[in-house]
Every structure is written in structure tokens, then in C-alpha cells.
Coordinates of C-alpha atoms and ligand atoms in Angstrom, one line a residue:
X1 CA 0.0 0.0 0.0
X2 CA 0.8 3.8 -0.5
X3 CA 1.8 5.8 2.6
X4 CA 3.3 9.3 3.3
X5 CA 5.7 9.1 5.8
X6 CA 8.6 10.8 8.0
X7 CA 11.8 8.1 7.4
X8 CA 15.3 8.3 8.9
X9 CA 15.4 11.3 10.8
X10 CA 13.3 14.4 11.9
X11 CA 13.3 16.9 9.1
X12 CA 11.0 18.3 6.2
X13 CA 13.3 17.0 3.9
X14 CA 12.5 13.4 5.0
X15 CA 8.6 13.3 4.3
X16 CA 8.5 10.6 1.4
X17 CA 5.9 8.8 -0.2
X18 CA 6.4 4.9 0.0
X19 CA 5.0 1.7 0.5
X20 CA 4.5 -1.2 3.3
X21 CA 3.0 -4.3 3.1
X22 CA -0.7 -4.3 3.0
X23 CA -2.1 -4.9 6.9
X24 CA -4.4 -7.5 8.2
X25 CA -7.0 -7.1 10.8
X26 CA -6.4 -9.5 14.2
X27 CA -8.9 -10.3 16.4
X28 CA -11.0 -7.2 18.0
X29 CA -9.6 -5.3 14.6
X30 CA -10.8 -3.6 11.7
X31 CA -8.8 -2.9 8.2
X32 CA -10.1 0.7 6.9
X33 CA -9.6 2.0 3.2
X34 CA -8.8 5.5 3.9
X35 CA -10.6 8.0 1.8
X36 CA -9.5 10.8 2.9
X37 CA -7.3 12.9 5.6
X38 CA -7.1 16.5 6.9
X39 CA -4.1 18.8 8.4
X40 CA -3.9 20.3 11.9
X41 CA -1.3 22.4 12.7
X42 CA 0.8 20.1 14.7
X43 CA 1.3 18.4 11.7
X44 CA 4.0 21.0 10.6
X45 CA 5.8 20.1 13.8
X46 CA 6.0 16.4 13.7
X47 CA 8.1 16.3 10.8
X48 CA 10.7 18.7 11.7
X49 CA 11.5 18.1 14.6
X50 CA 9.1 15.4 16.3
X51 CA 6.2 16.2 19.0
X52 CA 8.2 17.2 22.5
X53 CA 8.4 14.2 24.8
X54 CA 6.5 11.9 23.3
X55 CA 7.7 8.4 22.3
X56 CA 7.7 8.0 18.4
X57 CA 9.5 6.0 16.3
X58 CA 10.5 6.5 12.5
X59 CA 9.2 5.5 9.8
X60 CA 6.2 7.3 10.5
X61 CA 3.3 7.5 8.6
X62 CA 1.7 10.9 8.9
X63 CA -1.5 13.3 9.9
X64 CA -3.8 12.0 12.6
X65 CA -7.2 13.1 11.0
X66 CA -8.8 10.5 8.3
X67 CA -11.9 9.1 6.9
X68 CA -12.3 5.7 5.3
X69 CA -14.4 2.1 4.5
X70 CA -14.4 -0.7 6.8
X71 CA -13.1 -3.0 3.9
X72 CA -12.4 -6.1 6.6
X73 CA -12.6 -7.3 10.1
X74 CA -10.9 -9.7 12.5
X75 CA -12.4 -12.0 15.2
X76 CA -14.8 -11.2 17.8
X77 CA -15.2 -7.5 16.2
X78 CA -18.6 -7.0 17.3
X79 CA -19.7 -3.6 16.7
X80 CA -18.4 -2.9 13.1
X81 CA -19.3 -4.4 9.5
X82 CA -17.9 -4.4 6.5
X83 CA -19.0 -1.1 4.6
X84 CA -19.3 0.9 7.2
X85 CA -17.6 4.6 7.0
X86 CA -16.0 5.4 10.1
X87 CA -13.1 8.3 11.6
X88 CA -10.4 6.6 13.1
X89 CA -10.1 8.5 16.3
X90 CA -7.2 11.0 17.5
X91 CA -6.3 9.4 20.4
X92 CA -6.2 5.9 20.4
X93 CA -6.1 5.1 24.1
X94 CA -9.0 7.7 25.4
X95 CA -12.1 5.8 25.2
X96 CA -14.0 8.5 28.1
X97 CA -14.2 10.5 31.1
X98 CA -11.3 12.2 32.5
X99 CA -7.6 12.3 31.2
X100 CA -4.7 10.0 32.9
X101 CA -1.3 9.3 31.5
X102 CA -2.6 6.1 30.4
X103 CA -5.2 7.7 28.3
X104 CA -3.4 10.4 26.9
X105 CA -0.5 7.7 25.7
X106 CA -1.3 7.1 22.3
X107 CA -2.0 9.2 19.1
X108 CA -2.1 8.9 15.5
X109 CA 0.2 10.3 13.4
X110 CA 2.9 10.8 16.5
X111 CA 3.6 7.8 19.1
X112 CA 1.7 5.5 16.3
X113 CA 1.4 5.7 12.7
X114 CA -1.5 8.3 11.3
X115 CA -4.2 8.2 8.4
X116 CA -1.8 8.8 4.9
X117 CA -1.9 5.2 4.0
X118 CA -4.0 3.3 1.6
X119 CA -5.1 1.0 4.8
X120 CA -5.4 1.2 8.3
X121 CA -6.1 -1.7 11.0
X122 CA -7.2 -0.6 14.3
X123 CA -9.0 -2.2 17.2
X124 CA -12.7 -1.2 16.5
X125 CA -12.6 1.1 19.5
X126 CA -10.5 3.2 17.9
X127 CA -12.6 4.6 15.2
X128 CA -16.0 5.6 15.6
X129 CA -18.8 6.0 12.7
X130 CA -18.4 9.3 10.4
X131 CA -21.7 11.5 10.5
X132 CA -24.0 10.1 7.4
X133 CA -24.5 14.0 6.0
X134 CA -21.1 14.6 5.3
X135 CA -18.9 13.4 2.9
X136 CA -15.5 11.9 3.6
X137 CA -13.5 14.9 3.2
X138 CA -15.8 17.0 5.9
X139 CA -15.9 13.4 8.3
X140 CA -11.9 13.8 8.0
X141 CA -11.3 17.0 9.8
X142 CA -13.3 16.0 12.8
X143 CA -11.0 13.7 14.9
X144 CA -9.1 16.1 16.4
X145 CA -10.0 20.1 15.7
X146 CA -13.8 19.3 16.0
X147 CA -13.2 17.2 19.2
X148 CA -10.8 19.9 20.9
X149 CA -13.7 22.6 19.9
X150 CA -16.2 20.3 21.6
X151 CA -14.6 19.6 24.6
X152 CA -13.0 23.2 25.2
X153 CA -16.9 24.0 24.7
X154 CA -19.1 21.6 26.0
X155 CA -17.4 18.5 28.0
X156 CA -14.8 20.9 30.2
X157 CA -16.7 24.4 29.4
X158 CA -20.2 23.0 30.0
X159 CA -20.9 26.0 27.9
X160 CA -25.0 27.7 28.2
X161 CA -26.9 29.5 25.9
X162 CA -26.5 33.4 25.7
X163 CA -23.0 33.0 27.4
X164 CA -20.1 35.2 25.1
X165 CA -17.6 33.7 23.7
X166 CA -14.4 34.8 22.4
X167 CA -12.7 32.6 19.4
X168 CA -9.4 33.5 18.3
X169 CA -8.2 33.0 14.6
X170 CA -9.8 31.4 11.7
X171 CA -8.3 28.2 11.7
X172 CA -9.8 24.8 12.1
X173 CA -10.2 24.6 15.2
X174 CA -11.5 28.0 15.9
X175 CA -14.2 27.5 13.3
X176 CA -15.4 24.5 14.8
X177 CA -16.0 26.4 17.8
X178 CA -17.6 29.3 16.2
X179 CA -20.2 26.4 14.7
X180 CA -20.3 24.7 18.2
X181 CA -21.1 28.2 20.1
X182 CA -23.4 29.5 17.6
X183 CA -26.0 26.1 17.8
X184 CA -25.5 26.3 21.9
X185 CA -26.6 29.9 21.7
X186 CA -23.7 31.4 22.4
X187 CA -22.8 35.3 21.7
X188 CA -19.3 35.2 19.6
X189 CA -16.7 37.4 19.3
X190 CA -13.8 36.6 16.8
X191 CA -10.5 37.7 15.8
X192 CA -8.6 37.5 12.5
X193 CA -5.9 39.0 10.7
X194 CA -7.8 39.4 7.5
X195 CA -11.1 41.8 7.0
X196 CA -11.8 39.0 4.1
X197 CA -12.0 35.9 6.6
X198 CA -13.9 37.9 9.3
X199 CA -16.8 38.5 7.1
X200 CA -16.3 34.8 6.1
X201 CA -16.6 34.3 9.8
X202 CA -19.7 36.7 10.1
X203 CA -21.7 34.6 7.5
X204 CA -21.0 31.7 9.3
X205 CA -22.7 33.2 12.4
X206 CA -20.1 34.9 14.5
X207 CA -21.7 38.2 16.1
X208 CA -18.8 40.7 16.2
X209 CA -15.7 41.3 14.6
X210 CA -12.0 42.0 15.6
X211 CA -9.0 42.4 12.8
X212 CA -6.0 41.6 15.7
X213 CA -3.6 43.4 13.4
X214 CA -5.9 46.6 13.4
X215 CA -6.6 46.5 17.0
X216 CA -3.4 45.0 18.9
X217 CA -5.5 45.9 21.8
X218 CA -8.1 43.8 21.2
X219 CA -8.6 42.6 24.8
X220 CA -9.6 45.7 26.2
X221 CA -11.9 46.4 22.5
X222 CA -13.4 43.0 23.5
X223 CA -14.6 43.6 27.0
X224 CA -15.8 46.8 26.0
X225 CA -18.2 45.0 23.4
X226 CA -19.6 43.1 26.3
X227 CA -20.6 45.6 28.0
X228 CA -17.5 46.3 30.5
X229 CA -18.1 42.7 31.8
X230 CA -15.8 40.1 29.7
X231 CA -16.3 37.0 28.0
X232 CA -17.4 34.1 29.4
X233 CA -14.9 31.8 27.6
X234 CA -11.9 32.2 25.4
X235 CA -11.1 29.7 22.7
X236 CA -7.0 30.5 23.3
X237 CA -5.0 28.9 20.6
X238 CA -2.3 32.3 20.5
X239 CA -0.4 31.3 23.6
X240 CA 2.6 33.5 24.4
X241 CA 1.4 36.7 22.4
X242 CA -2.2 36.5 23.4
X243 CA -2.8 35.4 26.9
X244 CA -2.4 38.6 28.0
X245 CA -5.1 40.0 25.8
X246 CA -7.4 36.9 26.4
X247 CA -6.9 38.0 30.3
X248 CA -7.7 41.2 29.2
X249 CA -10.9 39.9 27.9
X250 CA -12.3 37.4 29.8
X251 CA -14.7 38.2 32.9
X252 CA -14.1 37.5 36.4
X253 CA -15.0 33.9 37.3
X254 CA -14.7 33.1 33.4
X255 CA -12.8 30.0 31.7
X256 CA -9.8 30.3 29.2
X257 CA -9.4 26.8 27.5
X258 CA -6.0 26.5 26.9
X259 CA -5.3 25.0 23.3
X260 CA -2.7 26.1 20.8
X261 CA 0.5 27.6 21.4
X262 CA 1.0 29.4 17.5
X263 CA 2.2 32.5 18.8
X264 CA 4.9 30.6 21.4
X265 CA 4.6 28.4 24.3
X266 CA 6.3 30.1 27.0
X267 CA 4.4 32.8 29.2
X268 CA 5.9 35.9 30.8
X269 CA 2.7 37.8 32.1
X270 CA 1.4 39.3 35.7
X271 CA -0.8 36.3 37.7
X272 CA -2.2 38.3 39.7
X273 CA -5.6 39.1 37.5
X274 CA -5.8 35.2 37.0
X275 CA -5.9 34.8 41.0
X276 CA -7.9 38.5 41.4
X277 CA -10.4 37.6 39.0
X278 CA -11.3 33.6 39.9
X279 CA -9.8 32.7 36.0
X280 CA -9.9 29.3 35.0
X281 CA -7.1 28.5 32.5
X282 CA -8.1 24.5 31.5
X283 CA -5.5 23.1 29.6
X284 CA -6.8 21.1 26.4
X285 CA -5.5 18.3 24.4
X286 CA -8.1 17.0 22.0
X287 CA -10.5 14.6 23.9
X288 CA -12.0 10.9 24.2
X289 CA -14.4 8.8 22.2
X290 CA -17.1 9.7 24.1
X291 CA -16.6 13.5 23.3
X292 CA -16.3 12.3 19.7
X293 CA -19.6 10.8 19.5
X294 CA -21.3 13.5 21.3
X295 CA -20.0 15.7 18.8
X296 CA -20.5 13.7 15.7
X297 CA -24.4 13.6 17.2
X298 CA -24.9 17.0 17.7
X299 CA -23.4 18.2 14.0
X300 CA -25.6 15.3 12.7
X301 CA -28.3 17.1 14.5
X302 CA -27.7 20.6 13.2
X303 CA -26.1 20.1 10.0
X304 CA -23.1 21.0 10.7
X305 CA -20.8 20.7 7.6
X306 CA -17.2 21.8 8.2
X307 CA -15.1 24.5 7.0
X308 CA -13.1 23.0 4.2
X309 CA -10.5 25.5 3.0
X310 CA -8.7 23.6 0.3
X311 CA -8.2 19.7 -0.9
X312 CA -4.7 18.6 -2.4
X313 CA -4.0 15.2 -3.8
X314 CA -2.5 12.4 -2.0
X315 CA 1.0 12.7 -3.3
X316 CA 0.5 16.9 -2.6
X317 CA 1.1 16.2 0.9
X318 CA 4.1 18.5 1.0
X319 CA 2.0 21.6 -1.1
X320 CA -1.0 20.9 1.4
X321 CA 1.1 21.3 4.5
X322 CA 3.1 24.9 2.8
X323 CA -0.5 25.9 2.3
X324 CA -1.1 25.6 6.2
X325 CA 1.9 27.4 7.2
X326 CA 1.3 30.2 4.9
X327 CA -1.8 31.2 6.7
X328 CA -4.0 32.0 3.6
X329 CA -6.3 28.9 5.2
X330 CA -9.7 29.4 6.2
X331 CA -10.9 25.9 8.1
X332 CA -9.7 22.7 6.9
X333 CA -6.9 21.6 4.9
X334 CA -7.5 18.5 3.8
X335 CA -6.0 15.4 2.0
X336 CA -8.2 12.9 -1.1
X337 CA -6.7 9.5 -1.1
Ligands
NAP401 N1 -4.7 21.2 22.4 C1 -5.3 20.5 21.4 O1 -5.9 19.5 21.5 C2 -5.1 21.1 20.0 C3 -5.8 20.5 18.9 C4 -5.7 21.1 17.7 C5 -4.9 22.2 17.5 N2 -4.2 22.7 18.6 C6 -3.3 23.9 18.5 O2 -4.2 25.0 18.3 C7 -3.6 25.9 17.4 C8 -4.5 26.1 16.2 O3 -4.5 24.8 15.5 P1 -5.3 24.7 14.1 O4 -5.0 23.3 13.6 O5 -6.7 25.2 14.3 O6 -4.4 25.7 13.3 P2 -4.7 26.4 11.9 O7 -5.9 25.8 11.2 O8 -3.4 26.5 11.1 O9 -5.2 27.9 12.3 C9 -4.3 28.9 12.5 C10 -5.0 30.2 12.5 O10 -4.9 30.8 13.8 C11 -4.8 32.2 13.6 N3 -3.5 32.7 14.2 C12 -2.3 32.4 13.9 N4 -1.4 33.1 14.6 C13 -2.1 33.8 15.5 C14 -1.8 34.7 16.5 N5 -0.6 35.1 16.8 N6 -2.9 35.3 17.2 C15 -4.1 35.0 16.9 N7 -4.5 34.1 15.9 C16 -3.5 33.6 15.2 C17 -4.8 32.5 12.1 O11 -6.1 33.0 11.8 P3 -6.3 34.2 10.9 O12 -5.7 33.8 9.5 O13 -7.8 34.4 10.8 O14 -5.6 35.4 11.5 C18 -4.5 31.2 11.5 O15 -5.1 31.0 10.3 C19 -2.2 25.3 17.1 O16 -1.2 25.8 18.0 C20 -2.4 23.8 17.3 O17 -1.2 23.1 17.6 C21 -4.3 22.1 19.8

């Protein structure tokens, strides 16, 4: 079979197309065609240099974010026939309820191999069925930006309606928040560097509009909007250049889901208006099965397609991935197998 991988050591240079040997599913296992993958931006990181601490091992295959056929199964699979379309799932070892080490062990495209093969066997836990209204492109990108969304949102922000939200960016994960807040009845607020992608963002429902480049003080622009109060919850995927502004924002007793680090990871900034003000900074890394299928029910629910941005060919994995680090993105990047 066909994969894309990292081989030999940590660098750009070293993403190849290649084959393996086709896989066979063992008992409790599933072989999936894959139809299709989608980017996130960690997937810029892996390749040059590998994913901090974590244990991986090269050849890797790449991306973590796939849709595809149950084409065969092993023994004793139970819940899974052949033809059915399904997501293999982020994290491979997080099947619900509350992180542990154990759980957050395994993911695809980093510790184990990810979705730009031809075939992928995994133990039937470890995908879960793709929403029937969208097509395999849209199924891909939910794994892990629609899951982090959700459970920044809804499983750790237990989110109500008319609660304001502030979403930061225009990137995949961002604009599944924006869909998520809007059908919970949120209020949203949301930043971008373009005046283009922010009336992108309006269409799609978001209820005011900040250009970060034109207002570097956005924070303080953003708690004026709401009235002198704050925002309920920030969707933080800045880091190092925006907490401060996010702090700036949010309102006393409010939540800031930590998510993305795009701007840098380290954090020089006063703690006192974290203590003063009762803010809850909750770290997030993607989330479980459970979160998954919650999700998948609720977009099924309300229609919820994804933003798709731009679709490259298998063997374009290198042009897709340029594409995401130039920014010009709006959603998705994704991959047809
Ligand atoms: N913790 C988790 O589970 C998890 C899961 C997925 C992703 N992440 C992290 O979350 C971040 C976003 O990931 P993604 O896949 O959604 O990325 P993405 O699709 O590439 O989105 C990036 C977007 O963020 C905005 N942005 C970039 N730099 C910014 C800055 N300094 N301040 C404000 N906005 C900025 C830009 O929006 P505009 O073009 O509109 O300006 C850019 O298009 C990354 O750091 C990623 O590693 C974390």
C-alpha cells in the first residue's frame, strides 16, 4: 500500500511517499480504506523536529485526522461491519471520562502511525462512525480540531446558551468552535488577521468582529463589546502573544481553554488578574471517544458541515502542508486519497 511518511530522521526533507505491506486485521480489529485525511497544525511540527516528549518511532506514517471504509474485520469485532464509513479516532487510548497518562498515551500520526496510508487496522474502539451527512473529506477533519472545539466547549466548558464567547483566529479549530457556540446559543466574538476571513466568519454566524492586526488591543476592545463585563470563555489557541489580551478579555470567574501555542509556548505575564479575578485557565489536548460521538451527534443534529478550505491530492502532501503554514487557510486543509 501507499503511505506518506517521515523516514530516517526528523526533518521536512525526509517526508516521502512509500509503501508497506498491506495490513491484516487481528482479532477485535478492523482494516479501513482510507478515503481521505485533513491537516492540523501540529502536523507542521511532527516532521521537523518530532512532537516534544513523546515516544515515536521513524518511519512514521503521517497526519492524525482520516476518513475511510471498513473493507475487513478480525475475530470477535462486534460492533463494526464491512462497509461501514467510520473516523479513526485521534487518540487511540481515550475511550472516556477524565484524562490520565494512560489515556493520553497514544495518538495517531505521532507515538503510532496516522491516516496517509492506503489501509489502516485498528482495534474497532479506535474509530467511531463518520456522520451520514457529510462526505469523507468534511468526516476527516473532525477527529481532532472538532473534538478539541467540543470539549474546550461543551465537556470541560459546559458552555449555556447566551453566554459570550471569544474565538481566536480562523483556523480549524477556531471555526469549529464558532459552529459549536453558535447552535449552543452562544454570543461570539472573533478575531482574525484578515477583514476577508472575518466577514467569512460573520456569514458563518459569529456576532462581532476583531482584525487583531488593526486593534493590537483587542482585549480591552473586547470587554468593551460586552458591556465592560468580559467574555465568558476564550477559545485561546495564541499562547505567548495573546494570553495577555485573552486576560484582558475574559470576565471574572470566566474560563480560558488552553489550546494552541501558534504564537509561542512560554508565558511571561502578571498572575495576579488570573488569582484576582477567579480565572480558569483549563489546559486542552483534543479529547476521548465519548466527546467524539457526542459531537458527531450533535453536527448530525444541526447540519453542521465543516469548514473545508482547500483539498490537495495524496502525493501533494508536501503543497497541502506549505499551504497551512502560509496562513492564507480558512478551516480545513485536507488530503483525497
Ligand atoms: N490542544 C489541542 O488539543 C489542539 C488540537 C488542535 C490544535 N491545537 C493547536 O491549536 C492551534 C491552532 O491549530 P489549528 O489546527 O486550528 O491551526 P490552523 O488551522 O493552522 O489555524 C491557525 C489560525 O490561527 C490564527 N492565528 C495564527 N497566529 C495567530 C496569532 N498570533 N494570534 C491569533 N491568531 C493567530 C490565524 O487565523 P487568521 O488567519 O484568521 O488570522 C491562523 O489561520 C495550534 O497551536 C495547534 O497546535 C491544539
Amino acid at each position: 500500500m501507499r503511505v506518506f511518511q517521515v523516514e530516517g530522521s526528523w526533518s521536512p526533507e525526509n517526508m516521502r511517499m512509500s509503501t508497506r505491506p498491506d495490513p491484516k486485521p487481528g482479532p477485535g480489529q478492523v482494516r479501513v480504506r482510507m478515503s481521505a485525511s485533513a491537516l492540523n497544525y501540529r502536523d507542521l511540527i511532527i516532521p521537523a523536529r518530532g512532537y516534544g516528549t513523546r515516544q515515536q518511532t521513524l518511519p512514521l506514517v503521517m497526519l492524525s485526522d482520516g476518513c475511510g471504509v471498513v473493507e475487513s474485520v478480525g475475530e470477535k469485532v462486534t460492533s463494526l461491519k464491512v462497509g461501514d464509513r467510520v473516523c479513526p479516532l485521534m487518540f487511540q487510548s481515550w475511550p472516556c471520562g477524565h484524562p490520565d497518562r494512560q489515556r493520553l498515551s497514544l495518538t495517531l500520526g505521532c507515538e503510532i502511525d496516522g491516516t496517509m496510508a492506503d489501509f489502516m487496522v485498528l482495534p474497532e474502539e479506535g474509530v467511531a462512525p463518520a456522520p451520514s451527512h457529510l462526505n469523507d473529506i468534511e468526516a476527516a477533519c473532525l477527529p481532532t480540531a472538532g473534538v478539541t472545539a467540543w470539549r474546550a466547549l461543551v465537556t470541560e466548558g459546559r458552555m449555556q446558551p447566551g453566554e459570550r464567547v471569544l474565538i481566536l483566529g480562523t483556523g480549524g479549530v477556531s471555526l469549529f468552535a464558532l459552529q459549536f457556540a453558535k447552535v449552543l446559543g452562544a454570543h461570539v466574538t472573533i478575531t482574525s488577521s484578515s477583514d476577508e476571513k472575518l466577514a467569512r466568519a460573520k456569514a458563518m454566524g459569529a456576532d462581532e468582529l476583531v482584525n487583531y492586526r488593526k486593534i493590537p488591543e483587542w482585549g480591552k476592545y473586547v470587554r468593551e463589546l460586552s458591556e465592560g463585563e468580559g467574555v465568558d470563555h476564550v477559545v485561546e489557541v495564541g499562547g505567548e502573544n495573546t494570553m495577555a489580551q485573552s486576560l484582558r478579555a475574559v470576565r471574572p470567574g470566566g474560563v480560558i481553554s488552553v489550546i494552541g501555542v501558534l504564537s509561542g509556548g512560554a508565558l511571561n505575564i502578571p498572575l495576579g488578574p488570573i488569582v484576582t479575578g477567579h480565572v480558569r485557565l483549563q489546559g486542552i489536548t483534543v479529547g476521548s471517544r465519548c466527546d467524539f460521538l457526542a459531537m458527531a451527534r450533535a453536527m448530525s443534529r444541526h447540519t453542521i458541515h465543516p469548514a473545508v478550505s482547500r483539498v490537495f491530492e495524496f502525493a501533494r502532501l508536501p503543497s497541502a502542508l506549505e499551504f497551512m503554514a502560509s496562513g492564507a487557510h480558512f478551516g480545513k486543509i485536507c488530503i483525497k486519497h
